[in-house]
Each structure stands twice: as structure tokens, then as C-alpha cells.
Coordinates of C-alpha atoms and ligand atoms in Angstrom, one line a residue:
X1 CA 14.3 8.8 -20.6
X2 CA 16.1 5.8 -21.3
X3 CA 19.9 6.4 -21.0
X4 CA 21.0 3.2 -23.0
X5 CA 22.7 3.5 -26.1
X6 CA 20.9 1.3 -29.2
X7 CA 24.2 -0.5 -29.1
X8 CA 24.4 -1.3 -25.4
X9 CA 21.0 -3.1 -25.4
X10 CA 20.6 -6.9 -25.8
X11 CA 18.1 -7.7 -27.6
X12 CA 15.3 -10.2 -26.7
X13 CA 15.0 -13.2 -29.2
X14 CA 12.8 -16.1 -29.2
X15 CA 16.1 -18.1 -28.4
X16 CA 16.3 -15.8 -25.3
X17 CA 13.0 -16.6 -24.3
X18 CA 13.6 -20.4 -24.5
X19 CA 16.7 -19.8 -22.3
X20 CA 14.6 -18.1 -19.8
X21 CA 12.4 -21.0 -19.8
X22 CA 15.3 -23.3 -19.2
X23 CA 16.6 -21.4 -16.3
X24 CA 13.3 -20.7 -14.6
X25 CA 13.1 -17.0 -15.2
X26 CA 9.7 -15.7 -16.0
X27 CA 8.9 -14.1 -19.4
X28 CA 7.2 -10.3 -19.0
X29 CA 4.7 -9.6 -21.7
X30 CA 2.5 -6.8 -22.2
X31 CA 0.3 -5.6 -25.2
X32 CA 1.0 -2.0 -27.0
X33 CA -0.2 -0.3 -29.9
X34 CA 1.5 2.8 -30.4
X35 CA 4.9 4.5 -30.1
X36 CA 4.9 6.6 -27.0
X37 CA 3.2 3.5 -24.8
X38 CA 5.7 1.0 -26.5
X39 CA 8.7 3.3 -25.9
X40 CA 7.6 3.6 -21.9
X41 CA 7.0 -0.2 -21.7
X42 CA 10.5 -1.2 -23.5
X43 CA 12.4 1.2 -21.5
X44 CA 10.8 -0.3 -18.3
X45 CA 12.3 -3.5 -18.9
X46 CA 9.2 -5.6 -20.6
X47 CA 10.4 -8.9 -22.3
X48 CA 8.1 -9.1 -25.3
X49 CA 5.4 -6.6 -26.6
X50 CA 2.2 -8.1 -28.1
X51 CA 0.4 -5.7 -30.7
X52 CA -2.4 -7.7 -29.8
X53 CA -5.7 -7.8 -31.7
X54 CA -7.3 -6.4 -28.6
X55 CA -6.5 -2.8 -30.5
X56 CA -9.8 -3.6 -32.0
X57 CA -11.3 -3.0 -28.2
X58 CA -8.9 -0.8 -26.7
X59 CA -7.8 1.5 -29.5
X60 CA -11.0 1.6 -31.9
X61 CA -13.8 0.7 -29.0
X62 CA -15.3 -2.2 -31.1
X63 CA -17.0 -4.8 -28.6
X64 CA -14.8 -7.6 -30.1
X65 CA -11.4 -8.5 -31.9
X66 CA -12.9 -9.5 -35.2
X67 CA -13.3 -6.0 -36.9
X68 CA -9.7 -5.0 -36.9
X69 CA -8.0 -5.3 -40.4
X70 CA -4.6 -6.5 -41.4
X71 CA -3.9 -2.8 -42.6
X72 CA -4.6 -1.4 -38.9
X73 CA -2.7 -4.2 -37.3
X74 CA 0.4 -3.3 -39.3
X75 CA -0.1 0.5 -38.8
X76 CA -0.2 -0.3 -35.0
X77 CA 3.0 -2.6 -35.3
X78 CA 5.1 -0.4 -37.1
X79 CA 4.6 2.5 -34.6
X80 CA 5.6 0.4 -31.7
X81 CA 8.5 -1.3 -33.6
X82 CA 9.9 2.3 -34.1
X83 CA 10.0 2.7 -30.2
X84 CA 11.4 -0.5 -29.2
X85 CA 15.1 -1.1 -28.6
X86 CA 15.3 -4.3 -26.4
X87 CA 11.6 -6.2 -26.5
X88 CA 10.6 -8.7 -28.7
X89 CA 7.6 -7.4 -30.7
X90 CA 4.9 -10.1 -31.7
X91 CA 1.9 -9.0 -33.9
X92 CA -1.5 -10.7 -33.8
X93 CA -2.4 -11.9 -37.3
X94 CA -6.3 -10.5 -37.3
X95 CA -9.3 -12.7 -37.6
X96 CA -9.8 -13.3 -41.2
X97 CA -6.2 -13.1 -42.6
X98 CA -5.1 -16.8 -41.8
X99 CA -8.0 -18.9 -41.5
X100 CA -9.0 -19.3 -45.4
X101 CA -5.8 -20.9 -46.5
X102 CA -2.0 -21.4 -45.6
X103 CA -1.1 -19.3 -48.5
X104 CA -3.2 -16.5 -47.2
X105 CA -1.7 -17.0 -43.6
X106 CA 1.8 -16.9 -45.4
X107 CA 1.0 -13.5 -47.3
X108 CA -0.6 -11.8 -44.3
X109 CA 2.5 -12.8 -42.2
X110 CA 5.0 -11.7 -44.9
X111 CA 3.2 -8.2 -44.9
X112 CA 3.4 -7.9 -41.2
X113 CA 7.3 -8.6 -41.1
X114 CA 7.8 -6.6 -44.3
X115 CA 5.5 -3.5 -43.6
X116 CA 6.1 -3.3 -39.8
X117 CA 9.3 -4.6 -39.2
X118 CA 8.2 -6.8 -36.3
X119 CA 10.1 -10.1 -34.9
X120 CA 7.1 -12.6 -35.0
X121 CA 3.3 -13.3 -35.5
X122 CA 0.9 -14.9 -33.4
X123 CA -2.5 -16.9 -34.2
X124 CA -5.2 -18.4 -32.4
X125 CA -6.0 -22.1 -32.8
X126 CA -4.4 -25.8 -32.4
X127 CA -4.7 -28.5 -35.1
X128 CA -7.3 -26.6 -37.2
X129 CA -4.2 -24.1 -38.3
X130 CA -1.5 -26.2 -38.5
X131 CA -1.1 -26.0 -42.0
X132 CA -1.0 -22.2 -41.7
X133 CA 1.7 -22.2 -39.0
X134 CA 3.8 -24.6 -41.0
X135 CA 3.6 -22.7 -44.0
X136 CA 4.5 -19.3 -42.1
X137 CA 7.4 -21.1 -40.4
X138 CA 8.6 -22.4 -43.8
X139 CA 9.2 -18.9 -44.4
X140 CA 11.4 -18.2 -41.4
X141 CA 8.7 -16.4 -39.6
X142 CA 8.6 -17.2 -36.0
X143 CA 5.1 -18.2 -34.8
X144 CA 3.2 -17.8 -31.2
X145 CA 0.2 -20.0 -31.0
X146 CA -2.9 -19.2 -28.6
X147 CA -5.1 -21.3 -26.8
X148 CA -7.8 -21.8 -24.4
X149 CA -10.1 -18.6 -24.8
X150 CA -9.5 -17.4 -28.0
X151 CA -11.3 -14.3 -28.6
X152 CA -11.7 -14.4 -32.6
X153 CA -13.9 -17.4 -31.6
X154 CA -16.1 -15.6 -29.5
X155 CA -19.2 -16.2 -31.5
X156 CA -18.6 -19.7 -31.2
X157 CA -17.9 -19.8 -27.6
X158 CA -20.8 -17.2 -26.9
X159 CA -19.1 -16.2 -23.7
X160 CA -15.6 -15.2 -22.4
X161 CA -15.9 -17.6 -19.6
X162 CA -13.0 -19.8 -18.5
X163 CA -12.3 -22.5 -21.2
X164 CA -11.2 -26.1 -20.6
X165 CA -12.7 -27.0 -17.4
X166 CA -14.0 -30.2 -18.8
X167 CA -11.6 -33.1 -19.2
X168 CA -12.5 -33.3 -23.0
X169 CA -11.6 -29.9 -23.7
X170 CA -8.4 -29.8 -21.7
X171 CA -7.3 -33.0 -23.4
X172 CA -7.8 -31.2 -26.7
X173 CA -5.8 -28.3 -25.3
X174 CA -2.9 -30.3 -24.3
X175 CA -2.9 -32.1 -27.6
X176 CA -3.0 -29.0 -29.5
X177 CA -0.2 -27.3 -27.4
X178 CA 1.9 -30.4 -27.9
X179 CA 1.0 -29.8 -31.6
X180 CA 2.2 -26.5 -31.8
X181 CA 5.4 -27.1 -30.3
X182 CA 6.0 -30.0 -32.8
X183 CA 5.4 -27.7 -35.7
X184 CA 7.9 -25.4 -34.3
X185 CA 6.2 -22.5 -32.7
X186 CA 8.5 -20.6 -30.0
X187 CA 5.9 -20.4 -27.5
X188 CA 1.9 -20.5 -26.8
X189 CA -0.3 -18.1 -25.1
X190 CA -2.7 -19.8 -22.7
X191 CA -5.9 -17.8 -22.0
X192 CA -8.3 -18.0 -19.1
X193 CA -8.0 -21.8 -18.3
X194 CA -7.7 -23.3 -15.1
X195 CA -4.8 -22.9 -13.0
X196 CA -3.9 -26.6 -12.8
X197 CA -4.2 -27.1 -16.7
X198 CA -2.0 -23.8 -16.9
X199 CA 0.6 -25.6 -14.9
X200 CA 0.4 -29.2 -16.5
X201 CA 0.7 -27.7 -20.2
X202 CA 3.8 -25.7 -19.2
X203 CA 5.5 -28.7 -17.4
X204 CA 4.6 -31.0 -20.6
X205 CA 6.1 -28.5 -23.0
X206 CA 9.8 -27.5 -23.9
X207 CA 8.8 -24.2 -25.3
X208 CA 7.6 -21.3 -22.9
X209 CA 3.9 -20.6 -22.2
X210 CA 2.7 -17.2 -21.5
X211 CA -0.5 -17.2 -19.2
X212 CA -3.3 -14.4 -18.9
X213 CA -5.8 -16.2 -16.4
X214 CA -3.7 -19.3 -16.8
X215 CA -2.4 -19.2 -13.1
X216 CA 1.1 -18.7 -11.6
X217 CA 3.0 -21.7 -13.2
X218 CA 3.0 -20.8 -16.8
X219 CA 6.6 -19.3 -17.9
X220 CA 5.5 -16.1 -18.3
X221 CA 2.5 -13.6 -17.9
X222 CA 0.8 -11.2 -20.4
X223 CA -1.8 -8.4 -19.6
X224 CA -3.6 -6.1 -21.8
X225 CA -1.6 -2.7 -21.1
X226 CA -5.0 -0.7 -20.8
X227 CA -6.3 -3.1 -18.2
X228 CA -3.1 -3.3 -16.2
X229 CA -2.8 0.4 -15.8
X230 CA -6.3 0.9 -15.0
X231 CA -7.4 2.9 -18.0
X232 CA -10.1 0.5 -18.8
X233 CA -12.6 0.6 -15.7
X234 CA -15.4 -1.8 -16.8
X235 CA -13.4 -5.0 -17.2
X236 CA -12.8 -6.5 -14.0
X237 CA -11.9 -10.4 -14.5
X238 CA -10.6 -12.1 -11.5
X239 CA -6.9 -12.5 -13.1
X240 CA -6.6 -8.7 -13.8
X241 CA -4.1 -7.1 -11.2
X242 CA -4.3 -3.1 -11.9
X243 CA -0.7 -1.6 -11.3
X244 CA -2.0 1.8 -11.6
X245 CA -5.4 4.0 -11.8
X246 CA -4.4 6.1 -14.5
X247 CA -8.2 6.6 -15.3
X248 CA -8.2 8.6 -12.1
X249 CA -4.9 10.4 -12.9
X250 CA -5.8 11.2 -16.4
X251 CA -9.3 12.4 -15.2
X252 CA -8.0 14.6 -12.7
X253 CA -5.3 16.1 -15.0
X254 CA -7.8 17.0 -17.5
X255 CA -10.4 18.4 -14.9
X256 CA -7.6 20.7 -13.6
X257 CA -6.6 21.7 -17.3
X258 CA -10.1 22.6 -18.0
X259 CA -10.6 24.7 -14.7
X260 CA -7.1 26.6 -15.5
X261 CA -8.3 27.5 -19.1
X262 CA -11.8 28.3 -18.1
X263 CA -10.4 30.4 -15.1
X264 CA -7.7 32.1 -17.6
X265 CA -4.9 30.6 -15.3
X266 CA -3.4 29.1 -18.3
X267 CA -1.0 30.0 -20.1
X268 CA 0.6 32.1 -17.3
X269 CA 3.1 35.0 -17.9
X270 CA 6.0 32.4 -18.1
X271 CA 4.1 30.1 -20.5
X272 CA 3.9 32.8 -23.3
X273 CA 6.4 33.9 -25.9
Ligands
KIV301 O1 -5.1 -9.4 -28.3 C1 -4.6 -9.8 -27.2 O2 -4.1 -8.5 -26.6 C2 -4.1 -10.7 -26.9 C3 -3.8 -11.3 -25.2 C4 -5.2 -11.2 -24.5 C5 -3.2 -12.5 -25.2 O3 -4.2 -11.8 -27.8

């Protein structure tokens, strides 16, 4: 358990992320969707927790991020916020809650901020979401962009393959990143793009870039927690480094529990009242 008192802990802010980029310190970001895991990763020193709409996949078992609702995202976000003492908490605005109009984008962001207590929102896209980004920022809500592979557009792309390999798409991505910066975004996630492009965008932007499959030169890295802990087994993209095999650990613990219960070895004399 963390030994910090709440008041001893310096909270991470968007300004601190900017300072980290300025001094060349890399930013560590992971996803979380619930209180218990958020508490562990916050205590372990993560800088940013993303309540990603990947909750749709890893928590709800959907094939894509599209089905998750705003209410569900707010539920996950408020569980995470209650656990966090230090990290900046960023919440994805889910598909269908910002594309319709900038007014809808603002209303969704205000609900996220008010009802979950999170610190910032993230949305996918560049020039096509400019009005929404500006409107949300005008209410004082920090916004993070997301370019490259944008999973909410999976049915437009048709595949989860590497984006912006061709010059035209790479040029548009750079323009979009600069636009998001000019709008006032405090950072941009770059997902599954060539490492050279990740490096180029990161050196052209003043604001931090956070990569997932965007090479080593982005200003920070993000992974989906279930993937890096080895809970999900089937998902094996090249960019994913597994830091644990929790699938095996949990399977073995549950197997042992089942054996003990069946064999009447649990509970023991010491484990009863
Ligand atoms: O939803 C999510 O987890 C994300 C990350 C992959 C960046 O957007």
C-alpha cells in the first residue's frame, strides 16, 4: 500500500506534462477503468491514466470501441478518479458523443468532468473535429487529440494496420497535429504510425506527443493495461511489450483455489470463525 499522505503528493497537471517534454523527460501513460487497478498504477508512479474507450474491448468484451456509451465511460472514469492521488486522469469521449456538433461535444465533456471528476478529455481526429475541440476548450476543459489509427473509425479504415505510411496521409497527419496544437490541445496521442513520422511530429510540436506503436521518439508512451500485464493473450501487435503474464498467474491461482475447495482443503481451521 502507498505510504504517501494525500497532501505530500504533487499532482500531475497538463503544465507538468509540458515541462516534462521541455526537459526531455518521457511521459508514462497507461489505461485503467476501475478503482482497484487505478489505485495500483497510480501508487506505482504512472504520470497519466487514460480511461480509454478501449474499455469497450477489454472490460465489456465488444469487438470494437464503438458500442460504449457516455454513461458507461463516466462510470469507469469516476471509479478511477476515486483511486487516484497523483496521476492526471484523461477520459475518452466515446463514439457518437462529439461528432454530431460542437455543442454536443461540449455537453459530453461537461458531463464527463462534472460527473466523474476527471481532469481532461480525449477525442479522435484532426480538422474534422476542430470546432468541437475549440468549443470544449472554451469551457476550460483540457483536450488531448488522437491521430493515426483512430479505432472509432475502424469501419472507414477496414483494418487495424499501420496508418500514414504514404506521403499524403503523413502530410495530413502533420497538418492535423499542428492544428490541434494551435487550437490549444495539451497533447496528442499518435497511434500505430511509422517511427520516423512519430519522430517528425514530436519534433515539430511544442506540446507532448504520446505514442502507441509510434516508435521511441514520441514524448511519452501509452499501452492498454490489460495488454501490457499479459491479461489479454490473443492481441499481439509488434509494438506491445508484455511486462507480466497475469493470465498465467490468475489461471494458476484459480486452479489452485478450485482444487482446494473440491478437496475440502479450504477453509482450514485457521480460516474459520
Ligand atoms: O482507448 C484507448 O485505450 C486509447 C489508447 C489506445 C491510446 O485510446
